[in-house]
Coordinates of N, CA and C in Angstrom, one line a residue:
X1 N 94.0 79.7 110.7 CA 92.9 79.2 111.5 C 92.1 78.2 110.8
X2 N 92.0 76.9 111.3 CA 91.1 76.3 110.6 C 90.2 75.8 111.2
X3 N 88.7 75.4 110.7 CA 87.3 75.1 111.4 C 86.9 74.2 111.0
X4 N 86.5 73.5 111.1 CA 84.9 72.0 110.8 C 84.2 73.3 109.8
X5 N 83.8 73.0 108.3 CA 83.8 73.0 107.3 C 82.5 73.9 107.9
X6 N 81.3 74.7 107.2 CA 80.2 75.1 107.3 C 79.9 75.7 106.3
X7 N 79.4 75.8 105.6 CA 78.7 76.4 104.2 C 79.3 77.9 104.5
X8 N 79.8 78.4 103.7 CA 79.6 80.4 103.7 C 79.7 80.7 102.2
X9 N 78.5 80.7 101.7 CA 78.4 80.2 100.0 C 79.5 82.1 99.4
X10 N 79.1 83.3 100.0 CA 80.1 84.1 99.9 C 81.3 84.1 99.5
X11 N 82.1 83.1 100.6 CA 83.3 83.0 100.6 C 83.8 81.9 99.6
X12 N 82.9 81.2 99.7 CA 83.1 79.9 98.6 C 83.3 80.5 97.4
X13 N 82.5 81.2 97.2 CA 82.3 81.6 95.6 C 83.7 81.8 95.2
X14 N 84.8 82.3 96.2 CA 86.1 82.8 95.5 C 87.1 81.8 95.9
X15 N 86.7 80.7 95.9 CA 87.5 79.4 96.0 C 87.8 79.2 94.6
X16 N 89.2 79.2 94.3 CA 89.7 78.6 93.3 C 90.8 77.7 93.1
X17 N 90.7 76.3 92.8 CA 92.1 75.7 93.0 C 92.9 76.1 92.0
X18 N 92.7 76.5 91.3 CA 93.7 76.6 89.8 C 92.7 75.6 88.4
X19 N 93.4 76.1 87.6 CA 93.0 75.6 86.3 C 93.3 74.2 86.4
X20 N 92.1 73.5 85.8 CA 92.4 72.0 85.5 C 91.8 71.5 87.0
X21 N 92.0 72.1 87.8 CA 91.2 71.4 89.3 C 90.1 72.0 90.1
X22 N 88.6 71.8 88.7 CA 87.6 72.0 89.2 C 86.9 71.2 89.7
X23 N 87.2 70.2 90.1 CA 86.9 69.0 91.0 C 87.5 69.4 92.6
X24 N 88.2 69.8 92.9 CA 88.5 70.4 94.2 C 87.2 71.7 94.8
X25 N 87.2 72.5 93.3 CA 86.2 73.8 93.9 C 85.0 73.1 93.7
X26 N 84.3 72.0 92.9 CA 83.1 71.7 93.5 C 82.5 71.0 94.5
X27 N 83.9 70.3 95.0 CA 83.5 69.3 96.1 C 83.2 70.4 97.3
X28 N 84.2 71.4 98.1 CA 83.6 72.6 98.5 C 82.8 73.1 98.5
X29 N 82.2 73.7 97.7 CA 81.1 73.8 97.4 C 80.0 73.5 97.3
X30 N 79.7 72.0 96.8 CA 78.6 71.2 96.4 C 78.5 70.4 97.2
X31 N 79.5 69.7 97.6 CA 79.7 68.3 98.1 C 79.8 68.0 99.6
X32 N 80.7 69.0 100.3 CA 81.0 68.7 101.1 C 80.5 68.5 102.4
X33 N 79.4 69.3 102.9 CA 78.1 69.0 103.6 C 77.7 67.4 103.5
X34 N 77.1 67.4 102.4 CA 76.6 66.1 102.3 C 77.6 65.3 102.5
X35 N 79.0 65.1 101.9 CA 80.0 64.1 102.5 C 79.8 63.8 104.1
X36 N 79.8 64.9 104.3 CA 79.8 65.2 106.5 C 78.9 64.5 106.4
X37 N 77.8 64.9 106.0 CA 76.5 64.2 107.1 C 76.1 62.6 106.4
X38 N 76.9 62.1 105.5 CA 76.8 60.8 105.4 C 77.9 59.4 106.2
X39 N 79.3 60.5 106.7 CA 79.9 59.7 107.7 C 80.8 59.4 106.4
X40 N 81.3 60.1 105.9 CA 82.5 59.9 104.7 C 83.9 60.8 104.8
X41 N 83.5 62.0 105.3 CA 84.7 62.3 105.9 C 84.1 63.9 106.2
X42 N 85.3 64.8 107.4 CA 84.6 65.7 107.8 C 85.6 67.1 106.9
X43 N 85.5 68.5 106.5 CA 86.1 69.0 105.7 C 86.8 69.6 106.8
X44 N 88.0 70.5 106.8 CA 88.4 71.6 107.9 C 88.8 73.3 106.6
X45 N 88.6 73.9 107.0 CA 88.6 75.4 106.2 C 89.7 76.0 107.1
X46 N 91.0 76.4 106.4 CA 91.8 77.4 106.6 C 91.3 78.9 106.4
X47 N 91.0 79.2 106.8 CA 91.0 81.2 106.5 C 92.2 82.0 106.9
X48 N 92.0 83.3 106.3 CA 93.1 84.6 106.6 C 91.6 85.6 107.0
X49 N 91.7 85.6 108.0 CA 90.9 86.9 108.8 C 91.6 88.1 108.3
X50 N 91.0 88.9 107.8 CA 91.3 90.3 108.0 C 90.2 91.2 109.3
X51 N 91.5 92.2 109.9 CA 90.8 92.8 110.5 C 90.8 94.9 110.3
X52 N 89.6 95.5 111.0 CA 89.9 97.0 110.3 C 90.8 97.6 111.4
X53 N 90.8 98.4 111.4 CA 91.8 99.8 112.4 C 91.1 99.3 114.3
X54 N 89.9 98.9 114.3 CA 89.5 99.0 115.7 C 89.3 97.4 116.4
X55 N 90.2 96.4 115.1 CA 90.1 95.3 115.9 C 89.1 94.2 115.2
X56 N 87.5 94.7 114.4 CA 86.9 94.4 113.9 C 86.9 93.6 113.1
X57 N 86.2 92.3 112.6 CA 86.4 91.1 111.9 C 86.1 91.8 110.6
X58 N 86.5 92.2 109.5 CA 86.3 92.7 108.3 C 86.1 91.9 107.2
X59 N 86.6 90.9 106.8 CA 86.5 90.1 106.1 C 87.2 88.8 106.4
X60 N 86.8 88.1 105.0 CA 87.7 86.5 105.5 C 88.0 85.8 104.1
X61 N 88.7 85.4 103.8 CA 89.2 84.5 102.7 C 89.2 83.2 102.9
X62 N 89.3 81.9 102.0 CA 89.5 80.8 102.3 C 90.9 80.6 101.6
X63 N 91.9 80.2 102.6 CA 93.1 79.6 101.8 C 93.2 78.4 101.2
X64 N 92.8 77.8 102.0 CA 93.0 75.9 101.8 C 91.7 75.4 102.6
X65 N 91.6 74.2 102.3 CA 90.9 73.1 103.2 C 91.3 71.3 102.8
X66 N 91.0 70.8 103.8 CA 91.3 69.6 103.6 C 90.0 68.5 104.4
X67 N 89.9 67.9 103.8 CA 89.0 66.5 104.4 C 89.7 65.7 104.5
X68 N 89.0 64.8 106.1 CA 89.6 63.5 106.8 C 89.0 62.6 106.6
X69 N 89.1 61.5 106.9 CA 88.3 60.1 107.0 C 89.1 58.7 107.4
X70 N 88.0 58.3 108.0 CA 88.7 56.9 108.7 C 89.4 55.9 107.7
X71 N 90.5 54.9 107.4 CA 90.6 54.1 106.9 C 91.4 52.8 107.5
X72 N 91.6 51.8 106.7 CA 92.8 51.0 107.0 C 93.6 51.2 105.7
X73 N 95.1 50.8 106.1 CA 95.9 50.1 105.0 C 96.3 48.7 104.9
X74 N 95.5 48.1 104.1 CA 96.0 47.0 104.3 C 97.1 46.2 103.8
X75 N 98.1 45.5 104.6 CA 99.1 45.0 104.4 C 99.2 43.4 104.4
X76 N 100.5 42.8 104.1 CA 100.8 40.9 103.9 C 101.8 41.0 104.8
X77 N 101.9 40.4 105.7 CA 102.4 39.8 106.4 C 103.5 38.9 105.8
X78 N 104.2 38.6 105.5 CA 105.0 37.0 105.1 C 106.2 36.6 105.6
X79 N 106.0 35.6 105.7 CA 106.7 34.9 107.0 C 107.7 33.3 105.9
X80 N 108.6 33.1 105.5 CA 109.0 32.1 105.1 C 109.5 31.2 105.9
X81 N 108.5 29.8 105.7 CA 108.5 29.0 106.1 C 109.5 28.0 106.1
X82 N 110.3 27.5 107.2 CA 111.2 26.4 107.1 C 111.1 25.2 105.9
X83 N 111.8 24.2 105.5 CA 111.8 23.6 104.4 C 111.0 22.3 105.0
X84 N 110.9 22.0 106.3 CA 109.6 20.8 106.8 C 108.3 21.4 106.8
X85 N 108.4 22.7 107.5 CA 106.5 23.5 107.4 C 106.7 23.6 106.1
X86 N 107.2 24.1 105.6 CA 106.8 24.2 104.0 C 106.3 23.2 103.1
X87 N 107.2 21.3 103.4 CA 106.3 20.7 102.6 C 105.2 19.7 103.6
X88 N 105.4 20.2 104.8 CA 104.1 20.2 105.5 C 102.7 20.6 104.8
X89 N 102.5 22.2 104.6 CA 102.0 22.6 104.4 C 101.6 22.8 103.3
X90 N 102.4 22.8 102.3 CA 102.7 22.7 100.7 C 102.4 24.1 100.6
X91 N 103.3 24.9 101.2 CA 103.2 26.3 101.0 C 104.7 27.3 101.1
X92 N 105.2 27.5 100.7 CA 106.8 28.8 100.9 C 106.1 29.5 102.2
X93 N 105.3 30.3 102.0 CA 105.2 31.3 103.0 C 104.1 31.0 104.1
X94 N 104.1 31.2 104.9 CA 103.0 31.9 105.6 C 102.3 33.5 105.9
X95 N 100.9 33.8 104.9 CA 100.8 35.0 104.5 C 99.7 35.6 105.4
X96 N 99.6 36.7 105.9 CA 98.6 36.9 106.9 C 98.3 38.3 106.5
X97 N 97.3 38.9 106.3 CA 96.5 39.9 106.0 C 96.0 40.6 107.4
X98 N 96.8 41.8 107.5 CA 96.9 42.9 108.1 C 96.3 44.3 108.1
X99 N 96.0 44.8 108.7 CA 95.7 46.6 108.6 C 96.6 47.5 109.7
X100 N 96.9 48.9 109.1 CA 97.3 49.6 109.5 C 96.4 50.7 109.6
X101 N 95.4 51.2 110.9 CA 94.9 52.2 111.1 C 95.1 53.4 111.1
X102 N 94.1 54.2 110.0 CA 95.2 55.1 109.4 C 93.8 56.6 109.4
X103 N 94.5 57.6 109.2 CA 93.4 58.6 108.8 C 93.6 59.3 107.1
X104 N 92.9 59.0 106.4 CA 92.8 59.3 105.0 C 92.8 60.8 105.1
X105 N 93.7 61.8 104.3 CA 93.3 62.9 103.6 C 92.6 63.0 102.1
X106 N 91.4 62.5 102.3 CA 90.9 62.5 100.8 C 90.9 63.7 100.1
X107 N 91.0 64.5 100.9 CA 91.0 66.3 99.6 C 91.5 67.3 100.4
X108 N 92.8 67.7 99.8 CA 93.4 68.5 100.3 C 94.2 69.8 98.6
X109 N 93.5 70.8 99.3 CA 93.4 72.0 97.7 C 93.8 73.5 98.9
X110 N 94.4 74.2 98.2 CA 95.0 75.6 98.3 C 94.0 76.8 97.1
X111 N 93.5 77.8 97.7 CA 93.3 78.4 97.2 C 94.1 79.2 96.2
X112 N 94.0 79.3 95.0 CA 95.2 79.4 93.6 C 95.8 80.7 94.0
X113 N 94.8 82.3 94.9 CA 95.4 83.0 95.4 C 96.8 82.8 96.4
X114 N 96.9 82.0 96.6 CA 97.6 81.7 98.0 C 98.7 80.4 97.6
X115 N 98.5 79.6 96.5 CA 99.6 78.6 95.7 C 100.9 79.2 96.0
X116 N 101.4 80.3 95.6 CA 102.6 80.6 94.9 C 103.3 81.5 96.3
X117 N 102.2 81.5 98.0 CA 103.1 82.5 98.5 C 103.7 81.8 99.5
X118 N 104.5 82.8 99.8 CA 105.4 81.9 101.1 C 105.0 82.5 102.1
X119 N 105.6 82.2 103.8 CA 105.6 82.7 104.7 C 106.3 82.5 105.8
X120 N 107.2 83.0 106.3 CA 108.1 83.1 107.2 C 108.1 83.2 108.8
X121 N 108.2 82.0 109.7 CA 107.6 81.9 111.0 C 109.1 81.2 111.5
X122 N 109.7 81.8 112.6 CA 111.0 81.0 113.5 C 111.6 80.6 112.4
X123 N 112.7 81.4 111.7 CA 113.3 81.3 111.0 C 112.7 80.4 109.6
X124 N 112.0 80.0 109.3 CA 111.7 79.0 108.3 C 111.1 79.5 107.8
X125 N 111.4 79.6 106.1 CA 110.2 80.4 105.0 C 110.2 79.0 103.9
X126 N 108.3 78.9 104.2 CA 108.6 77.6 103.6 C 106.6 78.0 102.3
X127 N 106.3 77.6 101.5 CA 104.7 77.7 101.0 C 104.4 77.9 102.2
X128 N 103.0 78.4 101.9 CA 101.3 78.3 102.6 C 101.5 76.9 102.5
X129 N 101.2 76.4 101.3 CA 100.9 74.9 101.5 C 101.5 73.7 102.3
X130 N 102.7 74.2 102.5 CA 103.9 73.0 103.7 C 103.4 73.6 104.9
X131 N 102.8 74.9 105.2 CA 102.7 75.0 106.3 C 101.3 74.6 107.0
X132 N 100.3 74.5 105.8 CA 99.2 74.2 106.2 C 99.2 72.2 106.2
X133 N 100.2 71.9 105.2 CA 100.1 70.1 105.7 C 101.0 70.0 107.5
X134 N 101.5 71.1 107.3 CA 102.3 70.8 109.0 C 100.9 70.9 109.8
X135 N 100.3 71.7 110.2 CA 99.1 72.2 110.7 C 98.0 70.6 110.5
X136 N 98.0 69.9 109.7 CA 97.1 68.8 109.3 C 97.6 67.8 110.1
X137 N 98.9 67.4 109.8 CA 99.9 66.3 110.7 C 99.9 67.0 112.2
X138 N 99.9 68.3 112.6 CA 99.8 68.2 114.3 C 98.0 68.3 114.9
X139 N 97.3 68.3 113.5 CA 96.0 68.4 114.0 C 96.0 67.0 114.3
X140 N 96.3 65.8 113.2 CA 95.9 64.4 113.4 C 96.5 63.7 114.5
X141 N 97.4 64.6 114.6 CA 98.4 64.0 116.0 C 97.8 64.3 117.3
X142 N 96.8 65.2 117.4 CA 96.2 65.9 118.6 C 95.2 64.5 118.8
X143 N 94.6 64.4 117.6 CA 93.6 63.4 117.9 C 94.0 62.3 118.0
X144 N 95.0 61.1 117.5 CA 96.0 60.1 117.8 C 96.4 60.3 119.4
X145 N 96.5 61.3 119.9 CA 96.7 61.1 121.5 C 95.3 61.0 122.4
X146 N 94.6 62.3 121.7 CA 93.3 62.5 123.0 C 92.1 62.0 122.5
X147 N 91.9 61.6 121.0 CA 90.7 60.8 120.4 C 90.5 59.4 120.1
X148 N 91.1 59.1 118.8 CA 91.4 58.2 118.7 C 92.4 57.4 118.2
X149 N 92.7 56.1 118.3 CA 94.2 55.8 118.2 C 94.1 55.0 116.3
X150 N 95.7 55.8 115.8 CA 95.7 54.9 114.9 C 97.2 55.6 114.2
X151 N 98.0 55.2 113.3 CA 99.1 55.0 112.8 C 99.6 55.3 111.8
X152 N 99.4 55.9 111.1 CA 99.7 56.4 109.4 C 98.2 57.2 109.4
X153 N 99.0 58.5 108.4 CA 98.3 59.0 107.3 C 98.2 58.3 105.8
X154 N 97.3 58.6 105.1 CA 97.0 58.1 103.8 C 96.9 59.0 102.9
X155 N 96.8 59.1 101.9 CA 96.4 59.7 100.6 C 96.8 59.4 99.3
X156 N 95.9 59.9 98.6 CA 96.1 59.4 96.7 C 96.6 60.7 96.6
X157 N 97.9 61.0 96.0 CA 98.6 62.2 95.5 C 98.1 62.3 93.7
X158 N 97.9 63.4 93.5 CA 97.8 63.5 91.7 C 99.3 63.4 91.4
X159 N 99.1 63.4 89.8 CA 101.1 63.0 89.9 C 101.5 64.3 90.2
X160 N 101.0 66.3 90.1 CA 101.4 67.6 90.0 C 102.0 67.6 91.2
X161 N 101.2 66.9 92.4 CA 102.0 66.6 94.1 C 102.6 65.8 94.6
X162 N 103.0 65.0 93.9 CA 103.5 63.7 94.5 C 105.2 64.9 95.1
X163 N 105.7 64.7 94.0 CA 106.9 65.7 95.5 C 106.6 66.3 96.1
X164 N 106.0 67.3 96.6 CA 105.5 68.0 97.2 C 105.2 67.3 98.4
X165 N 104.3 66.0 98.5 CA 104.3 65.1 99.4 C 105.3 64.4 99.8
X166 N 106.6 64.1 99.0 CA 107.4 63.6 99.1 C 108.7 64.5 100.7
X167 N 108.4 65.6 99.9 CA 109.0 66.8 100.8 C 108.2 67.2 101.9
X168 N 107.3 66.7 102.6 CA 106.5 66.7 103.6 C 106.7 65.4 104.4
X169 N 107.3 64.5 104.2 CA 107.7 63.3 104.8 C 106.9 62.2 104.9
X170 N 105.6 62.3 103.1 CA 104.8 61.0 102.8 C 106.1 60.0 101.6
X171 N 105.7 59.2 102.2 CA 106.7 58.0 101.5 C 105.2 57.0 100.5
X172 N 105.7 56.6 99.5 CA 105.3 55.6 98.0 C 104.8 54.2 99.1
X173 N 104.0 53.9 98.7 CA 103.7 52.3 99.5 C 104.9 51.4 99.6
X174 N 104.4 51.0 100.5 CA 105.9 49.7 100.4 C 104.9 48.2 99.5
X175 N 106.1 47.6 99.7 CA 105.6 46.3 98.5 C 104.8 45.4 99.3
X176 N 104.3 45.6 100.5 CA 103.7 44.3 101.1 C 102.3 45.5 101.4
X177 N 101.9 46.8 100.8 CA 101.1 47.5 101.2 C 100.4 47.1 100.5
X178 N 99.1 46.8 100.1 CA 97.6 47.0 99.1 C 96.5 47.4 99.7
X179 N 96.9 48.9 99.1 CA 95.9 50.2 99.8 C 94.1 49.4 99.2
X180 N 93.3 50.1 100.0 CA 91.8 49.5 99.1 C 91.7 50.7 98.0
X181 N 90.9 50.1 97.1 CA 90.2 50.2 95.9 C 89.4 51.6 96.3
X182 N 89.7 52.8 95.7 CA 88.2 54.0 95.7 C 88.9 54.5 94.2
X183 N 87.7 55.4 94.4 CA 87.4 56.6 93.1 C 88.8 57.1 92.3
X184 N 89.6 57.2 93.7 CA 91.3 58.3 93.6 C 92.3 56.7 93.6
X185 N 91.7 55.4 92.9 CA 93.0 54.7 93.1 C 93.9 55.2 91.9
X186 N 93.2 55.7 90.7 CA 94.6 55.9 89.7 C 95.7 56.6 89.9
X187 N 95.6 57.3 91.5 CA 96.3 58.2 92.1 C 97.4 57.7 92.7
X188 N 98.5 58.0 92.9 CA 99.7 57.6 93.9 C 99.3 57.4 94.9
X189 N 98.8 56.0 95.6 CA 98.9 56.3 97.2 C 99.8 56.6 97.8
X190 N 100.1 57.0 98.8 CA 101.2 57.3 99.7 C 101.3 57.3 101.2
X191 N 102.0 57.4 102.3 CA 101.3 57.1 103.9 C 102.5 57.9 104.1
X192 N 102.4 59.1 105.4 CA 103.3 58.9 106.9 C 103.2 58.3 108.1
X193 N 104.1 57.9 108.4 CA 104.1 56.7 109.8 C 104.0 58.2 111.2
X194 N 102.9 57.9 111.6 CA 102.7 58.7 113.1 C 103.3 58.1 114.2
X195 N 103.0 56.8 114.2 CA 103.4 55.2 115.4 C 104.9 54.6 114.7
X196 N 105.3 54.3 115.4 CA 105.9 52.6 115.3 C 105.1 51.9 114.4
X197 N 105.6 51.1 113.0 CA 104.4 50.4 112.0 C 105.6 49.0 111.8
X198 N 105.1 47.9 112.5 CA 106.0 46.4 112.4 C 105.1 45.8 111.4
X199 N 106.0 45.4 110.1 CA 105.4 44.8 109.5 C 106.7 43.5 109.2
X200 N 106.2 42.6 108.5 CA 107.6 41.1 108.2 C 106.7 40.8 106.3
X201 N 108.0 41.1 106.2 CA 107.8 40.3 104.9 C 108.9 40.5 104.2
X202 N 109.0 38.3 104.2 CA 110.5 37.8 103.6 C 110.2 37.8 102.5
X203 N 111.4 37.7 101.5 CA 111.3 37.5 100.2 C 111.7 36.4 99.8

């Protein structure tokens, strides 16, 4: 089950990404509110409800969570010019600067309880974590139909996930992509195509 993010400092407390990724458990915790309410992106919280013998909400865990946000990808166009436009123009190409409307996963973390397990639904036993990016790709697709329109996912992979993304069906930029400049550029970018994405660029 996952929600639009809300403080439950309780449950936070036992958010742990694993060692080495305490930047994941503070943004949760510290950050994330303020991200929301400055128009930077919104969080969503996976839980595991437990319930007792009579049906009763008993407790709750946080598995995962992930934050969205609007972006572009911006791409080059290039078009090679005939040998008269060319010394027309005293130019090879014709290069045009493009975007591809996209929705960013800027932070997407698994609770370290919950990293290593699997789960089994219609024959397929695949992580928590492939099942929770499935769950992310049919949320963004919900809103690509009934919200708002746009074409690719985004994200900066650390290098520990880049397969992991790989095996979720995010693909490496292509050569005419130049993602913009943030905080996570030393990170892999990477995109999945949601639309049809026509891009031209001759070599």
């Amino acid at each position: 089950m996952a929600k639009a993010y809300q403080d439950s400092s309780s449950a936070l407390s036992h958010f742990h990404a694993g060692k080495y990724y305490d930047s994941f458990d503070d943004f949760i915790k510290k950050e994330a509110v303020q991200y929301q309410n400055s128009g930077d992106g919104v969080s969503y919280v996976v839980w595991n409800v437990f319930y007792d013998d009579t049906g009763q909400e008993e407790k709750r865990e946080i598995v995962a969570y992930y934050t969205l946000s609007t972006t572009s990808i911006p791409y080059e166009d290039r078009i090679r010019l005939d040998p008269d436009e060319a010394q027309k123009y005293n130019k090879e190409f014709d290069i045009q600067i493009c975007g591809i409307p996209a929705i960013e996963i800027k932070m997407f973390a698994v609770n370290e309880k919950y990293q290593n397990l699997f789960y089994q639904y219609d024959n397929e036993d695949l992580p928590i974590a492939a099942w929770i990016m499935r769950n992310i790709i049919y949320h963004t697709n919900s809103l690509l139909t009934d919200v708002i329109g746009f074409k690719a996912l985004f994200l900066h992979a650390i290098p520990e996930a880049e397969s992991f993304y790989l095996k979720n069906g995010f693909h490496p930029m292509e050569i005419n992509m130049k993602p913009l400049n943030s905080v996570d550029s030393e990170f892999t970018p990477m995109y999945l195509s949601l639309r049809e994405i026509h891009m031209i660029y001759d070599d």
